[in-house]
mmCIF file of C-alpha atoms in Angstrom:
data_model
loop_
_atom_site.group_PDB
_atom_site.id
_atom_site.type_symbol
_atom_site.label_atom_id
_atom_site.label_comp_id
_atom_site.label_asym_id
_atom_site.label_seq_id
_atom_site.Cartn_x
_atom_site.Cartn_y
_atom_site.Cartn_z
ATOM 1 C CA MET A 1 0.000 0.000 0.000
ATOM 2 C CA SER A 2 1.395 3.434 -0.981
ATOM 3 C CA PHE A 3 1.312 6.315 1.501
ATOM 4 C CA ARG A 4 2.535 8.841 -1.034
ATOM 5 C CA GLU A 5 -0.243 11.416 -0.540
ATOM 6 C CA ASP A 6 0.055 11.160 3.242
ATOM 7 C CA TYR A 7 3.768 11.826 2.968
ATOM 8 C CA ILE A 8 3.182 14.829 0.676
ATOM 9 C CA PHE A 9 0.643 16.192 3.152
ATOM 10 C CA TRP A 10 3.111 16.140 6.031
ATOM 11 C CA ARG A 11 5.967 17.353 3.845
ATOM 12 C CA LEU A 12 3.886 20.418 3.007
ATOM 13 C CA ALA A 13 3.151 20.886 6.710
ATOM 14 C CA SER A 14 6.873 20.633 7.409
ATOM 15 C CA PHE A 15 7.640 23.234 4.748
ATOM 16 C CA LEU A 16 5.100 25.697 6.160
ATOM 17 C CA ILE A 17 5.869 25.261 9.864
ATOM 18 C CA MET A 18 9.623 24.767 9.786
ATOM 19 C CA GLU A 19 10.595 26.905 6.785
ATOM 20 C CA GLN A 20 7.855 29.502 6.394
ATOM 21 C CA ASP A 21 7.312 30.225 10.094
ATOM 22 C CA TYR A 22 3.655 29.226 10.214
ATOM 23 C CA ARG A 23 2.050 28.327 13.516
ATOM 24 C CA LEU A 24 -0.221 25.344 13.994
ATOM 25 C CA ALA A 25 -3.529 26.915 15.013
ATOM 26 C CA ALA A 26 -5.829 23.878 14.840
ATOM 27 C CA MET A 27 -5.722 20.195 13.945
ATOM 28 C CA SER A 28 -8.500 17.657 13.463
ATOM 29 C CA GLU A 29 -8.649 14.582 15.670
ATOM 30 C CA ASN A 30 -7.613 12.288 12.810
ATOM 31 C CA ARG A 31 -4.738 14.679 11.939
ATOM 32 C CA ARG A 32 -5.853 14.962 8.335
ATOM 33 C CA GLU A 33 -6.718 18.654 8.520
ATOM 34 C CA LEU A 34 -4.382 21.422 9.703
ATOM 35 C CA TRP A 35 -4.980 25.152 10.040
ATOM 36 C CA LEU A 36 -1.791 27.214 9.988
ATOM 37 C CA GLU A 37 -1.392 30.958 10.683
ATOM 38 C CA ASN A 38 1.199 33.552 9.782
ATOM 39 C CA PRO A 39 -0.324 37.066 9.727
ATOM 40 C CA ALA A 40 2.827 38.507 8.134
ATOM 41 C CA LYS A 41 2.492 36.436 4.947
ATOM 42 C CA LYS A 42 0.931 38.527 2.224
ATOM 43 C CA GLY A 43 -1.465 36.520 0.102
ATOM 44 C CA ALA A 44 -1.549 33.598 2.531
ATOM 45 C CA GLN A 45 -2.027 34.661 6.142
ATOM 46 C CA VAL A 46 -3.819 31.370 6.754
ATOM 47 C CA VAL A 47 -3.146 28.001 5.137
ATOM 48 C CA ARG A 48 -5.503 25.098 5.533
ATOM 49 C CA LEU A 49 -4.143 21.648 4.631
ATOM 50 C CA LEU A 50 -6.604 18.828 4.006
ATOM 51 C CA ARG A 51 -5.722 15.214 3.285
ATOM 52 C CA CYS A 52 -8.801 13.741 1.616
ATOM 53 C CA GLU A 53 -10.017 11.755 -1.364
ATOM 54 C CA LEU A 54 -12.026 14.050 -3.607
ATOM 55 C CA ASP A 55 -15.016 12.552 -5.395
ATOM 56 C CA TRP A 56 -17.482 15.172 -6.656
ATOM 57 C CA SER A 57 -16.979 18.889 -7.228
ATOM 58 C CA ASN A 58 -20.101 19.811 -5.236
ATOM 59 C CA TRP A 59 -18.421 18.366 -2.110
ATOM 60 C CA MET A 60 -15.399 20.523 -2.786
ATOM 61 C CA GLU A 61 -17.580 23.602 -3.269
ATOM 62 C CA ARG A 62 -19.372 23.000 0.041
ATOM 63 C CA ASP A 63 -16.009 22.572 1.691
ATOM 64 C CA LEU A 64 -14.841 25.901 0.258
ATOM 65 C CA GLN A 65 -17.960 27.539 1.667
ATOM 66 C CA LEU A 66 -17.207 26.198 5.139
ATOM 67 C CA THR A 67 -13.576 27.259 4.774
ATOM 68 C CA ALA A 68 -14.713 30.778 3.870
ATOM 69 C CA VAL A 69 -16.948 30.927 6.951
ATOM 70 C CA ASN A 70 -14.114 29.778 9.224
ATOM 71 C CA GLY A 71 -11.734 32.174 7.495
ATOM 72 C CA GLU A 72 -14.089 35.071 8.189
ATOM 73 C CA LYS A 73 -14.032 34.212 11.902
ATOM 74 C CA ILE A 74 -10.241 34.268 11.813
ATOM 75 C CA ARG A 75 -10.258 37.606 9.962
ATOM 76 C CA LYS A 76 -12.371 39.159 12.689
ATOM 77 C CA ARG A 77 -10.088 37.727 15.363
ATOM 78 C CA PHE A 78 -7.051 39.192 13.578
ATOM 79 C CA MET A 79 -8.995 42.466 13.194
ATOM 80 C CA ARG A 80 -7.878 42.602 9.561
ATOM 81 C CA ARG A 81 -9.585 44.496 6.774
ATOM 82 C CA SER A 82 -9.155 41.448 4.513
ATOM 83 C CA LEU A 83 -7.796 37.924 4.793
ATOM 84 C CA ASP A 84 -6.263 35.546 2.269
ATOM 85 C CA VAL A 85 -6.687 31.844 2.978
ATOM 86 C CA VAL A 86 -5.016 29.115 0.940
ATOM 87 C CA SER A 87 -6.829 25.787 1.067
ATOM 88 C CA VAL A 88 -4.601 22.933 -0.071
ATOM 89 C CA TYR A 89 -6.282 19.630 -0.949
ATOM 90 C CA VAL A 90 -3.986 16.611 -1.042
ATOM 91 C CA SER A 91 -5.760 13.806 -2.898
ATOM 92 C CA LYS A 92 -4.744 10.955 -5.161
ATOM 93 C CA TYR A 93 -7.287 11.952 -7.803
ATOM 94 C CA PRO A 94 -9.247 15.130 -8.579
ATOM 95 C CA PRO A 95 -13.074 15.209 -8.532
ATOM 96 C CA VAL A 96 -14.580 12.983 -11.215
ATOM 97 C CA ASP A 97 -16.752 15.763 -12.673
ATOM 98 C CA ASP A 98 -16.071 19.329 -13.744
ATOM 99 C CA TYR A 99 -14.213 21.179 -11.004
ATOM 100 C CA GLU A 100 -11.893 23.565 -12.865
ATOM 101 C CA HIS A 101 -14.241 26.528 -12.402
ATOM 102 C CA LEU A 102 -13.598 26.352 -8.654
ATOM 103 C CA LEU A 103 -9.908 27.061 -9.218
ATOM 104 C CA LYS A 104 -10.081 29.970 -11.652
ATOM 105 C CA ALA A 105 -10.395 32.804 -9.124
ATOM 106 C CA PRO A 106 -10.255 33.292 -5.341
ATOM 107 C CA TYR A 107 -13.416 31.870 -3.807
ATOM 108 C CA THR A 108 -15.594 34.200 -1.725
ATOM 109 C CA LEU A 109 -19.031 34.188 -0.157
ATOM 110 C CA PRO A 110 -21.377 37.177 -0.349
ATOM 111 C CA GLN A 111 -21.629 37.286 3.448
ATOM 112 C CA ALA A 112 -17.842 36.923 3.837
ATOM 113 C CA SER A 113 -16.496 38.873 0.874
ATOM 114 C CA LYS A 114 -13.495 40.195 2.806
ATOM 115 C CA THR A 115 -12.111 36.682 3.107
ATOM 116 C CA LYS A 116 -10.679 35.172 -0.079
ATOM 117 C CA ILE A 117 -10.021 31.458 -0.441
ATOM 118 C CA THR A 118 -7.425 30.240 -2.929
ATOM 119 C CA PRO A 119 -7.857 26.485 -3.498
ATOM 120 C CA ILE A 120 -4.860 24.423 -4.595
ATOM 121 C CA LEU A 121 -5.171 20.776 -5.641
ATOM 122 C CA VAL A 122 -2.224 18.466 -5.122
ATOM 123 C CA VAL A 123 -3.271 15.383 -7.085
ATOM 124 C CA GLN A 124 -1.444 12.611 -8.869
ATOM 125 C CA GLY A 125 -0.052 13.714 -12.197
ATOM 126 C CA HIS A 126 -0.548 17.443 -11.491
ATOM 127 C CA GLU A 127 1.775 17.976 -8.535
ATOM 128 C CA GLU A 128 4.162 20.185 -10.492
ATOM 129 C CA GLU A 129 1.427 22.719 -11.249
ATOM 130 C CA ALA A 130 0.325 22.791 -7.610
ATOM 131 C CA PHE A 131 3.866 23.191 -6.308
ATOM 132 C CA HIS A 132 4.433 26.024 -8.769
ATOM 133 C CA GLN A 133 1.469 27.833 -7.195
ATOM 134 C CA LEU A 134 2.884 27.230 -3.736
ATOM 135 C CA ASN A 135 6.295 28.529 -4.784
ATOM 136 C CA ALA A 136 4.710 31.715 -6.099
ATOM 137 C CA LEU A 137 2.935 32.242 -2.765
ATOM 138 C CA PHE A 138 5.661 31.411 -0.298
ATOM 139 C CA GLN A 139 9.062 32.241 -1.781
ATOM 140 C CA LYS A 140 10.768 33.980 -4.671
ATOM 141 C CA GLY A 141 12.952 31.268 -6.129
ATOM 142 C CA ALA A 142 11.649 28.093 -7.712
ATOM 143 C CA ARG A 143 11.598 25.047 -5.439
ATOM 144 C CA VAL A 144 12.009 21.532 -6.725
ATOM 145 C CA TRP A 145 9.652 19.043 -5.131
ATOM 146 C CA ASN A 146 10.563 15.428 -5.861
ATOM 147 C CA PHE A 147 8.624 12.552 -4.350
ATOM 148 C CA ARG A 148 8.903 8.816 -4.798
ATOM 149 C CA ASP A 149 5.970 6.748 -6.028
ATOM 150 C CA VAL A 150 5.758 4.692 -2.836
ATOM 151 C CA TYR A 151 6.313 5.511 0.822
ATOM 152 C CA GLU A 152 6.161 3.263 3.845
ATOM 153 C CA GLU A 153 3.760 4.051 6.675
ATOM 154 C CA SER A 154 6.701 4.316 9.073
ATOM 155 C CA GLU A 155 8.171 7.145 6.956
ATOM 156 C CA VAL A 156 4.909 9.063 7.160
ATOM 157 C CA GLN A 157 4.663 8.563 10.912
ATOM 158 C CA SER A 158 8.261 9.664 11.410
ATOM 159 C CA LEU A 159 7.731 12.855 9.397
ATOM 160 C CA GLU A 160 4.452 13.534 11.200
ATOM 161 C CA GLN A 161 6.174 13.285 14.583
ATOM 162 C CA VAL A 162 8.924 15.678 13.501
ATOM 163 C CA VAL A 163 6.409 18.240 12.260
ATOM 164 C CA LEU A 164 4.224 18.095 15.366
ATOM 165 C CA ALA A 165 7.262 18.251 17.641
ATOM 166 C CA SER A 166 8.421 21.344 15.785
ATOM 167 C CA ALA A 167 4.962 22.914 16.160
ATOM 168 C CA VAL A 168 4.968 22.223 19.912
ATOM 169 C CA GLN A 169 8.496 23.608 20.233
ATOM 170 C CA LYS A 170 7.485 26.770 18.397
ATOM 171 C CA GLU A 171 4.471 27.222 20.677
ATOM 172 C CA GLU A 172 6.609 26.685 23.767
ATOM 173 C CA LYS A 173 9.146 29.223 22.514
ATOM 174 C CA GLU A 174 6.400 31.787 22.003
ATOM 175 C CA ARG A 175 4.983 31.091 25.460
ATOM 176 C CA ASN A 176 8.421 31.661 26.979
ATOM 177 C CA LEU A 177 8.671 34.990 25.166
ATOM 178 C CA LEU A 178 5.386 36.141 26.662
ATOM 179 C CA GLU A 179 5.849 34.728 30.158
ATOM 180 C CA TYR A 180 9.534 35.015 31.034
ATOM 181 C CA GLY A 181 9.318 36.948 34.285
ATOM 182 C CA THR A 182 7.158 37.053 37.401
ATOM 183 C CA PRO A 183 5.734 40.507 38.180
ATOM 184 C CA PHE A 184 7.110 42.252 41.251
ATOM 185 C CA PHE A 185 7.818 45.912 40.510
ATOM 186 C CA THR A 186 4.349 46.392 39.012
ATOM 187 C CA TYR A 187 2.775 45.566 42.360
ATOM 188 C CA LEU A 188 5.398 47.647 44.187
ATOM 189 C CA PHE A 189 4.700 50.725 42.045
ATOM 190 C CA ILE A 190 0.956 50.308 42.544
ATOM 191 C CA ALA A 191 1.441 50.130 46.298
ATOM 192 C CA VAL A 192 3.744 53.169 46.283
ATOM 193 C CA GLN A 193 1.388 55.384 44.319
ATOM 194 C CA VAL A 194 -1.573 54.399 46.503
ATOM 195 C CA VAL A 195 0.381 55.144 49.699
ATOM 196 C CA VAL A 196 1.628 58.470 48.308
ATOM 197 C CA PHE A 197 -1.922 59.387 47.289
ATOM 198 C CA LEU A 198 -3.197 58.716 50.816
ATOM 199 C CA LEU A 199 -0.374 60.808 52.306
ATOM 200 C CA MET A 200 -1.239 63.665 49.958
ATOM 201 C CA GLU A 201 -4.900 63.461 50.926
ATOM 202 C CA LEU A 202 -3.899 63.699 54.588
ATOM 203 C CA ASN A 203 -1.665 66.704 53.927
ATOM 204 C CA GLY A 204 -3.814 69.140 52.042
ATOM 205 C CA GLY A 205 -5.360 66.999 49.305
ATOM 206 C CA SER A 206 -4.109 65.561 46.039
ATOM 207 C CA THR A 207 -5.744 68.329 43.996
ATOM 208 C CA ASN A 208 -4.110 71.090 46.023
ATOM 209 C CA PRO A 209 -1.336 72.666 43.878
ATOM 210 C CA TYR A 210 0.840 73.459 46.904
ATOM 211 C CA THR A 211 0.543 69.886 48.182
ATOM 212 C CA LEU A 212 1.505 68.596 44.755
ATOM 213 C CA ILE A 213 4.586 70.806 44.678
ATOM 214 C CA GLN A 214 5.498 69.734 48.201
ATOM 215 C CA PHE A 215 5.350 66.061 47.203
ATOM 216 C CA GLY A 216 7.398 66.554 44.033
ATOM 217 C CA ALA A 217 5.124 67.344 41.086
ATOM 218 C CA LYS A 218 6.679 68.607 37.868
ATOM 219 C CA TYR A 219 7.025 72.342 38.395
ATOM 220 C CA ASN A 220 9.287 74.101 35.916
ATOM 221 C CA PRO A 221 10.522 77.011 38.072
ATOM 222 C CA LEU A 222 11.839 74.651 40.755
ATOM 223 C CA ILE A 223 13.384 72.325 38.169
ATOM 224 C CA LEU A 224 15.224 75.346 36.733
ATOM 225 C CA GLU A 225 16.511 76.044 40.244
ATOM 226 C CA GLY A 226 18.091 72.591 40.371
ATOM 227 C CA GLU A 227 15.425 70.257 41.746
ATOM 228 C CA TRP A 228 16.143 67.623 39.096
ATOM 229 C CA TRP A 229 14.414 64.862 41.067
ATOM 230 C CA ARG A 230 11.130 66.346 39.891
ATOM 231 C CA PHE A 231 11.751 64.471 36.643
ATOM 232 C CA PHE A 232 11.096 61.242 38.610
ATOM 233 C CA THR A 233 8.810 62.005 41.550
ATOM 234 C CA PRO A 234 5.766 62.969 39.415
ATOM 235 C CA ILE A 235 5.581 59.335 38.268
ATOM 236 C CA PHE A 236 4.173 58.379 41.674
ATOM 237 C CA LEU A 237 1.789 61.309 42.196
ATOM 238 C CA HIS A 238 -1.854 61.522 41.129
ATOM 239 C CA ILE A 239 -4.366 64.331 41.053
ATOM 240 C CA GLY A 240 -7.669 63.088 42.418
ATOM 241 C CA PHE A 241 -9.041 59.608 43.002
ATOM 242 C CA LEU A 242 -10.232 59.045 39.416
ATOM 243 C CA HIS A 243 -6.759 59.825 38.078
ATOM 244 C CA LEU A 244 -5.264 57.334 40.535
ATOM 245 C CA LEU A 245 -7.859 54.683 39.709
ATOM 246 C CA MET A 246 -7.406 54.901 35.935
ATOM 247 C CA ASN A 247 -3.619 54.854 36.077
ATOM 248 C CA THR A 248 -3.581 52.034 38.625
ATOM 249 C CA MET A 249 -5.772 49.878 36.408
ATOM 250 C CA ALA A 250 -3.631 50.663 33.350
ATOM 251 C CA LEU A 251 -0.431 49.915 35.266
ATOM 252 C CA TYR A 252 -1.851 46.630 36.539
ATOM 253 C CA TYR A 253 -2.658 45.259 33.080
ATOM 254 C CA LEU A 254 0.171 46.782 31.053
ATOM 255 C CA GLY A 255 2.837 46.559 33.739
ATOM 256 C CA ILE A 256 2.250 42.874 34.363
ATOM 257 C CA THR A 257 2.436 42.154 30.636
ATOM 258 C CA VAL A 258 5.659 44.100 30.146
ATOM 259 C CA GLU A 259 7.275 42.681 33.274
ATOM 260 C CA LYS A 260 6.448 39.139 32.166
ATOM 261 C CA ILE A 261 7.989 39.711 28.740
ATOM 262 C CA PHE A 262 11.100 41.692 29.719
ATOM 263 C CA GLY A 263 11.702 40.497 33.260
ATOM 264 C CA ARG A 264 11.805 42.486 36.490
ATOM 265 C CA TRP A 265 14.956 44.537 36.099
ATOM 266 C CA ARG A 266 14.373 45.413 32.463
ATOM 267 C CA PHE A 267 10.846 46.471 33.373
ATOM 268 C CA LEU A 268 12.214 48.684 36.175
ATOM 269 C CA TRP A 269 14.532 50.395 33.687
ATOM 270 C CA ILE A 270 11.796 50.768 31.053
ATOM 271 C CA TYR A 271 9.245 52.168 33.487
ATOM 272 C CA LEU A 272 11.553 54.680 35.141
ATOM 273 C CA PHE A 273 13.223 55.877 31.937
ATOM 274 C CA ALA A 274 9.851 56.272 30.212
ATOM 275 C CA GLY A 275 8.523 58.224 33.194
ATOM 276 C CA PHE A 276 11.668 60.357 33.229
ATOM 277 C CA LEU A 277 11.518 61.141 29.500
ATOM 278 C CA GLY A 278 7.828 61.922 29.855
ATOM 279 C CA SER A 279 8.651 64.422 32.600
ATOM 280 C CA VAL A 280 11.441 65.940 30.527
ATOM 281 C CA SER A 281 9.105 66.290 27.529
ATOM 282 C CA SER A 282 6.516 67.976 29.709
ATOM 283 C CA PHE A 283 9.201 70.263 31.141
ATOM 284 C CA VAL A 284 10.202 71.316 27.622
ATOM 285 C CA PHE A 285 6.800 71.700 26.000
ATOM 286 C CA THR A 286 4.423 72.716 28.812
ATOM 287 C CA SER A 287 4.794 75.191 31.635
ATOM 288 C CA ASN A 288 1.971 73.905 33.792
ATOM 289 C CA LEU A 289 2.170 72.018 37.041
ATOM 290 C CA SER A 290 1.637 68.330 36.271
ATOM 291 C CA ALA A 291 1.854 64.860 37.779
ATOM 292 C CA GLY A 292 0.833 61.274 37.124
ATOM 293 C CA ALA A 293 2.087 57.863 36.036
ATOM 294 C CA SER A 294 0.683 58.027 32.496
ATOM 295 C CA GLY A 295 4.065 58.770 30.887
ATOM 296 C CA ALA A 296 5.561 55.644 32.435
ATOM 297 C CA ILE A 297 2.427 53.700 31.504
ATOM 298 C CA PHE A 298 2.742 54.956 27.928
ATOM 299 C CA GLY A 299 6.301 53.656 28.213
ATOM 300 C CA CYS A 300 4.843 50.202 28.773
ATOM 301 C CA LEU A 301 2.918 50.638 25.531
ATOM 302 C CA GLY A 302 6.136 51.721 23.835
ATOM 303 C CA ALA A 303 7.914 48.628 25.144
ATOM 304 C CA LEU A 304 5.140 46.441 23.755
ATOM 305 C CA LEU A 305 5.463 48.205 20.400
ATOM 306 C CA PHE A 306 9.169 47.333 20.443
ATOM 307 C CA PHE A 307 8.205 43.735 21.186
ATOM 308 C CA GLY A 308 5.979 43.872 18.107
ATOM 309 C CA PHE A 309 8.804 45.438 16.105
ATOM 310 C CA LYS A 310 10.989 42.405 16.840
ATOM 311 C CA ASN A 311 8.270 39.711 17.008
ATOM 312 C CA ARG A 312 5.701 40.871 14.496
ATOM 313 C CA ASN A 313 3.874 37.569 13.957
ATOM 314 C CA LEU A 314 3.420 36.803 17.642
ATOM 315 C CA PHE A 315 2.568 40.429 18.410
ATOM 316 C CA PHE A 316 -0.283 40.670 15.904
ATOM 317 C CA ARG A 317 -1.552 37.219 16.744
ATOM 318 C CA THR A 318 -1.868 38.063 20.429
ATOM 319 C CA MET A 319 -2.045 41.691 21.550
ATOM 320 C CA GLY A 320 -0.957 43.714 18.509
ATOM 321 C CA MET A 321 -4.087 45.400 17.238
ATOM 322 C CA ASN A 322 -5.383 46.042 20.756
ATOM 323 C CA ILE A 323 -2.155 47.825 21.714
ATOM 324 C CA ILE A 324 -2.132 49.943 18.552
ATOM 325 C CA VAL A 325 -5.774 50.918 19.029
ATOM 326 C CA VAL A 326 -5.152 51.865 22.690
ATOM 327 C CA VAL A 327 -2.173 54.037 21.704
ATOM 328 C CA LEU A 328 -4.089 55.817 18.944
ATOM 329 C CA ILE A 329 -7.189 56.416 21.080
ATOM 330 C CA ASN A 330 -5.145 57.825 23.955
ATOM 331 C CA LEU A 331 -3.094 60.090 21.708
ATOM 332 C CA ILE A 332 -6.225 61.420 19.997
ATOM 333 C CA PHE A 333 -7.835 61.882 23.414
ATOM 334 C CA GLY A 334 -4.770 63.768 24.594
ATOM 335 C CA PHE A 335 -4.783 66.107 21.598
ATOM 336 C CA THR A 336 -8.480 66.890 21.799
ATOM 337 C CA VAL A 337 -9.253 67.078 25.528
ATOM 338 C CA PRO A 338 -7.927 70.089 27.462
ATOM 339 C CA GLY A 339 -5.963 69.490 30.642
ATOM 340 C CA ILE A 340 -4.067 66.452 29.303
ATOM 341 C CA ASP A 341 -0.290 66.744 29.055
ATOM 342 C CA ASN A 342 0.124 64.913 25.751
ATOM 343 C CA SER A 343 3.800 65.843 25.561
ATOM 344 C CA GLY A 344 4.318 63.699 28.654
ATOM 345 C CA HIS A 345 2.424 60.848 27.030
ATOM 346 C CA ILE A 346 4.401 61.012 23.791
ATOM 347 C CA GLY A 347 7.678 61.369 25.652
ATOM 348 C CA GLY A 348 6.836 58.304 27.750
ATOM 349 C CA LEU A 349 5.815 56.316 24.674
ATOM 350 C CA ILE A 350 9.103 57.103 22.924
ATOM 351 C CA GLY A 351 11.024 56.515 26.141
ATOM 352 C CA GLY A 352 9.516 53.066 26.634
ATOM 353 C CA PHE A 353 10.264 52.101 23.041
ATOM 354 C CA LEU A 354 13.884 53.277 23.327
ATOM 355 C CA ALA A 355 14.404 51.732 26.771
ATOM 356 C CA ALA A 356 13.137 48.376 25.510
ATOM 357 C CA GLY A 357 15.535 48.615 22.577
ATOM 358 C CA VAL A 358 18.429 49.326 24.922
ATOM 359 C CA SER A 359 17.652 46.458 27.314
ATOM 360 C CA TYR A 360 16.434 44.049 24.594
ATOM 361 C CA PHE A 361 14.964 40.696 25.696
ATOM 362 C CA PRO A 362 15.953 38.258 28.464
ATOM 363 C CA LYS A 363 18.791 35.906 27.472
ATOM 364 C CA LYS A 364 19.088 37.623 24.098
ATOM 365 C CA HIS A 365 21.396 40.287 22.727
ATOM 366 C CA ASN A 366 21.682 42.378 19.605
ATOM 367 C CA TRP A 367 24.600 44.607 20.499
ATOM 368 C CA SER A 368 24.539 46.728 17.353
ATOM 369 C CA LEU A 369 20.823 47.464 17.702
ATOM 370 C CA GLN A 370 21.078 48.020 21.455
ATOM 371 C CA SER A 371 24.010 50.395 20.965
ATOM 372 C CA ALA A 372 22.082 52.363 18.347
ATOM 373 C CA PHE A 373 19.065 52.647 20.656
ATOM 374 C CA PHE A 374 21.284 53.698 23.567
ATOM 375 C CA LEU A 375 22.985 56.386 21.490
ATOM 376 C CA PHE A 376 19.683 57.752 20.224
ATOM 377 C CA ALA A 377 18.134 57.717 23.722
ATOM 378 C CA PHE A 378 21.169 59.523 25.145
ATOM 379 C CA LEU A 379 21.259 62.177 22.425
ATOM 380 C CA LEU A 380 17.499 62.741 22.618
ATOM 381 C CA THR A 381 17.662 63.165 26.404
ATOM 382 C CA VAL A 382 20.575 65.595 26.204
ATOM 383 C CA PHE A 383 18.864 67.547 23.441
ATOM 384 C CA LEU A 384 15.589 67.891 25.361
ATOM 385 C CA LEU A 385 17.365 68.862 28.585
ATOM 386 C CA TRP A 386 19.406 71.483 26.743
ATOM 387 C CA ILE A 387 16.257 72.976 25.240
ATOM 388 C CA GLY A 388 14.514 72.864 28.605
ATOM 389 C CA PHE A 389 17.292 74.641 30.494
ATOM 390 C CA HIS A 390 18.576 76.956 27.763
ATOM 391 C CA GLY A 391 15.671 77.422 25.373
ATOM 392 C CA ASP A 392 13.568 80.508 24.997
ATOM 393 C CA GLN A 393 10.242 78.866 25.848
ATOM 394 C CA LEU A 394 8.206 80.325 28.678
ATOM 395 C CA HIS A 395 8.586 78.490 31.971
ATOM 396 C CA GLY A 396 5.492 79.837 33.630
ATOM 397 C CA THR A 397 5.392 80.400 37.326
ATOM 398 C CA GLN A 398 1.663 79.956 37.629
ATOM 399 C CA ILE A 399 0.410 76.965 39.577
ATOM 400 C CA SER A 400 -3.285 77.461 39.163
ATOM 401 C CA PHE A 401 -3.571 75.128 36.159
ATOM 402 C CA ILE A 402 -2.807 71.493 36.836
ATOM 403 C CA MET A 403 -2.242 68.917 34.096
ATOM 404 C CA LEU A 404 -2.802 65.183 34.314
ATOM 405 C CA PHE A 405 0.015 63.429 32.591
ATOM 406 C CA LYS A 406 2.535 60.639 32.541
#
C-alpha cells in the first residue's frame, strides 16, 4: 500500500511550519486537517491543509464555503480588513466531474467577501502545477519538489512526529517569550502610588497645587533652580481619586504584561526611563504644574510596540491590534481634551520604546541594535534637557492650572 499522498501532506506541513514560520492553530482529531497561521504572509495569512479523497466537485464547493466561513471568523479575530486563505487539498485523484471553475479565481461568499479562499489541488499527475502555485505564494525562487511513487507508513509517521514536535516547540518558545518573568515591581509601584496618594490626601489633598509641589510634582521654576528629582517624583503622584484609579488599572494590566515579557529589572529600567523622559518632555513643552504615572504607563505601551517590532507575527496574533488601538485612542484623546499633558504621554511612549531597545529581551542580545538605541536615547535626552534649560520657551510660574500626565 502506498502512503505517497500522506507523505506529501506532512511534507507540506513541514515546509510551512519549519521553513515559512507558520504556527499550527488547529488540527482535526484524525490529523488529516491542519490550520496554519502567519499574519505577516501577504497573500496567505492562513493556510488550511486537508488530506482527503475528492469525489465530486459539489463536495469541494461546500467545503470551500465552510472554509470561507471559518476564514471570516479568523479575519475578525485578527482584526484585519481582509484575509487571504489558501486551502490545499492533497488527494490521489481530482473530482470525477467538472471542477476547474472552482480554481479559476479566489473563492468568496457574499456574506464573507473580505475573506478570499485560494484552493490548490495536489493530485497525482498534477503535482508540479500545484507546487508552482505554492512557490509563487511562499518564496521567490523556484523550489524543486521530488517525491517517490511509494512511501512506507513508518516514513509518514516519522515525518508527522517531527512536524508536530516542531509545532509544539514553536508554541513553547512563544509562550516563553510572553511569560519570562514574574511581576514584582508592578505591584510595588501600585502600592507606592496608593500610599503616596493617601499621604497627599492627609496633607492638604491631592488636587491642592501646593501639596503637589510639596510632594514633588513637575514644576518648571523649581526644576530650573536645580530640583532635578522632579523628573522622577511625578511618576508616583496623582491628582484626584479618578486619576489614581485609571492609572492604577492601566499599570496593573500593562505593567504585568511588560514585566512578564522583559523580566523584572528590564521592566524597572523601562518604566523609570519612560517616566523620566515623559517628565522631561513635559518640562520642555508645557509650563503647567503636572503629575501622574501616564508617561511611564505609555512607556509600557512603547515597550510592547518594540516587542511587536521584533516579534511581528506573535505580536499581531496576540495583543498587537489592541495595543495599537489603545495608543491611537489615547493620543487622539490627549490632543483633543484640554488638561491632558500629551507631551508627557508622547515622551513616555518614545522613552519606553527606546528603553526596551536598549535592554532588549531576556537571554538575548543584539549589540549593534542596542548600541544604536542607547545612542539615540542619550542624544534625545541631552537635546531635550538642553532645550529645557537653555531654550527661549516660557517656563510659567503659575500653579493654578494642573495637568494630568505621565
